[in-house]
Short mmCIF file of the C-alpha atoms (twelve columns), coordinates in Angstrom:
data_MODEL
# 
_entry.id   MODEL 
# 
loop_
_atom_site.group_PDB 
_atom_site.id 
_atom_site.type_symbol 
_atom_site.label_atom_id 
_atom_site.label_alt_id 
_atom_site.label_comp_id 
_atom_site.label_asym_id 
_atom_site.label_seq_id 
_atom_site.Cartn_x 
_atom_site.Cartn_y 
_atom_site.Cartn_z 
_atom_site.pdbx_PDB_model_num 
ATOM 1  C CA . LEU A 1  91.701  83.471  97.690  1 
ATOM 2  C CA . PHE A 2  88.555  82.344  99.572  1 
ATOM 3  C CA . LYS A 3  85.113  80.928  98.459  1 
ATOM 4  C CA . LEU A 4  82.141  81.914  100.817 1 
ATOM 5  C CA . HIS A 5  78.644  80.694  100.736 1 
ATOM 6  C CA . ALA A 6  75.531  82.933  100.467 1 
ATOM 7  C CA . GLY A 7  74.663  84.423  103.739 1 
ATOM 8  C CA . SER A 8  78.211  84.632  104.882 1 
ATOM 9  C CA . LYS A 9  79.175  87.954  106.440 1 
ATOM 10 C CA . ILE A 10 82.553  89.451  105.698 1 
ATOM 11 C CA . LEU A 11 83.706  91.307  108.648 1 
ATOM 12 C CA . ASP A 12 87.242  92.291  107.739 1 
ATOM 13 C CA . PHE A 13 89.831  91.529  105.237 1 
ATOM 14 C CA . ARG A 14 93.463  92.414  104.849 1 
ATOM 15 C CA . GLY A 15 96.236  91.629  102.539 1 
ATOM 16 C CA . ILE A 16 99.897  91.810  103.619 1 
ATOM 17 C CA . PHE A 17 102.603 91.808  100.929 1 
ATOM 18 C CA . GLU A 18 106.176 92.272  100.169 1 
ATOM 19 C CA . ALA A 19 107.488 94.813  97.772  1 
ATOM 20 C CA . LEU A 20 105.699 93.299  94.710  1 
ATOM 21 C CA . GLY A 21 107.554 95.384  91.856  1 
ATOM 22 C CA . ALA A 22 107.663 98.830  90.338  1 
ATOM 23 C CA . GLY A 23 104.068 100.033 89.269  1 
ATOM 24 C CA . VAL A 24 102.278 97.111  90.941  1 
ATOM 25 C CA . THR A 25 98.908  97.718  92.527  1 
ATOM 26 C CA . VAL A 26 96.630  95.558  94.799  1 
ATOM 27 C CA . SER A 27 92.960  95.793  95.104  1 
ATOM 28 C CA . LEU A 28 90.472  93.673  97.210  1 
ATOM 29 C CA . GLY A 29 87.112  92.464  95.720  1 
ATOM 30 C CA . ILE A 30 84.640  89.791  95.215  1 
ATOM 31 C CA . GLU A 31 83.671  87.539  92.221  1 
ATOM 32 C CA . LEU A 32 80.394  85.827  91.784  1 
ATOM 33 C CA . VAL A 33 80.580  82.186  91.589  1 
ATOM 34 C CA . ALA A 34 77.389  81.740  89.514  1 
ATOM 35 C CA . ASN A 35 78.417  84.335  86.643  1 
ATOM 36 C CA . GLY A 36 81.947  85.155  87.157  1 
ATOM 37 C CA . VAL A 37 81.052  88.896  87.497  1 
ATOM 38 C CA . ALA A 38 83.963  90.612  89.564  1 
ATOM 39 C CA . VAL A 39 83.821  93.806  91.424  1 
ATOM 40 C CA . ASP A 40 87.505  94.021  91.995  1 
ATOM 41 C CA . THR A 41 87.483  97.141  94.205  1 
ATOM 42 C CA . TYR A 42 84.420  96.208  96.295  1 
ATOM 43 C CA . LEU A 43 86.456  95.717  99.541  1 
ATOM 44 C CA . SER A 44 89.257  98.377  98.836  1 
ATOM 45 C CA . ALA A 45 90.631  100.551 96.382  1 
ATOM 46 C CA . ALA A 46 93.909  99.798  94.548  1 
ATOM 47 C CA . VAL A 47 96.946  100.683 96.602  1 
ATOM 48 C CA . ALA A 48 100.509 100.806 95.462  1 
ATOM 49 C CA . ALA A 49 102.659 97.625  96.147  1 
ATOM 50 C CA . ASN A 50 106.073 98.742  95.102  1 
ATOM 51 C CA . ALA A 51 107.066 98.615  98.619  1 
ATOM 52 C CA . ALA A 52 106.102 96.322  101.503 1 
ATOM 53 C CA . GLY A 53 102.666 97.112  102.996 1 
ATOM 54 C CA . ASN A 54 99.090  96.009  103.174 1 
ATOM 55 C CA . VAL A 55 95.590  96.816  102.096 1 
ATOM 56 C CA . VAL A 56 92.600  96.617  104.144 1 
ATOM 57 C CA . MET A 57 88.875  96.568  103.846 1 
ATOM 58 C CA . GLY A 58 88.588  100.036 105.303 1 
ATOM 59 C CA . ASN A 59 85.652  101.551 107.073 1 
ATOM 60 C CA . LYS A 60 82.908  99.537  105.734 1 
ATOM 61 C CA . ALA A 61 80.030  97.991  107.470 1 
ATOM 62 C CA . PRO A 62 80.058  94.119  107.501 1 
ATOM 63 C CA . MET A 63 78.865  92.817  104.135 1 
ATOM 64 C CA . VAL A 64 76.457  89.820  103.824 1 
ATOM 65 C CA . LEU A 65 76.864  87.937  100.567 1 
ATOM 66 C CA . THR A 66 73.529  87.296  98.758  1 
ATOM 67 C CA . GLU A 67 75.294  84.723  96.482  1 
ATOM 68 C CA . GLU A 68 78.263  82.368  96.701  1 
ATOM 69 C CA . ALA A 69 81.343  84.526  95.932  1 
ATOM 70 C CA . TYR A 70 84.967  84.313  95.861  1 
ATOM 71 C CA . VAL A 71 87.098  87.013  97.759  1 
ATOM 72 C CA . ILE A 72 89.700  88.032  95.441  1 
ATOM 73 C CA . ALA A 73 92.948  90.165  95.211  1 
ATOM 74 C CA . VAL A 74 93.525  91.774  91.916  1 
ATOM 75 C CA . ILE A 75 97.063  92.766  90.904  1 
ATOM 76 C CA . GLY A 76 97.540  95.440  88.459  1 
ATOM 77 C CA . GLY A 77 100.100 97.765  86.681  1 
ATOM 78 C CA . GLY A 78 102.739 95.031  86.144  1 
ATOM 79 C CA . ALA A 79 104.258 91.669  86.770  1 
ATOM 80 C CA . ALA A 80 104.217 90.966  90.539  1 
ATOM 81 C CA . THR A 81 106.932 89.002  92.365  1 
ATOM 82 C CA . GLY A 82 106.954 88.273  96.131  1 
ATOM 83 C CA . GLN A 83 104.805 87.191  98.999  1 
ATOM 84 C CA . PHE A 84 101.092 88.142  99.392  1 
ATOM 85 C CA . ASP A 85 99.181  86.814  102.487 1 
ATOM 86 C CA . ALA A 86 95.379  87.401  103.096 1 
ATOM 87 C CA . VAL A 87 93.519  87.416  106.448 1 
ATOM 88 C CA . LEU A 88 89.744  87.224  106.181 1 
ATOM 89 C CA . LYS A 89 87.436  87.512  109.244 1 
ATOM 90 C CA . TYR A 90 83.964  86.553  108.480 1 
ATOM 91 C CA . ALA A 91 80.807  84.689  110.136 1 
ATOM 92 C CA . PRO A 92 79.677  81.600  108.074 1 
ATOM 93 C CA . ASP A 93 76.371  81.522  106.621 1 
ATOM 94 C CA . GLY A 94 73.494  81.133  109.095 1 
ATOM 95 C CA . VAL A 95 75.633  82.383  111.972 1 
# 
């Protein structure tokens, strides 16, 4: 969803979705650019997305990225149809 540079600080992240389908889940995570290692539930655990709702970063301290990374949403549990929007609040590297 987003590519952030090393040193960027993720302050908050939210995904807002329509009903995406029966059995569908959504989690928020990061994937490192250099090696493709993904931690798909780093920002939030998977939540059911069979009805409209949202998934949030939760009660976590702001996270400073030590490497360049993608912020990702991972869809699981079935084929998803519908709209997914993402809102990221972050401080750029060096700020």
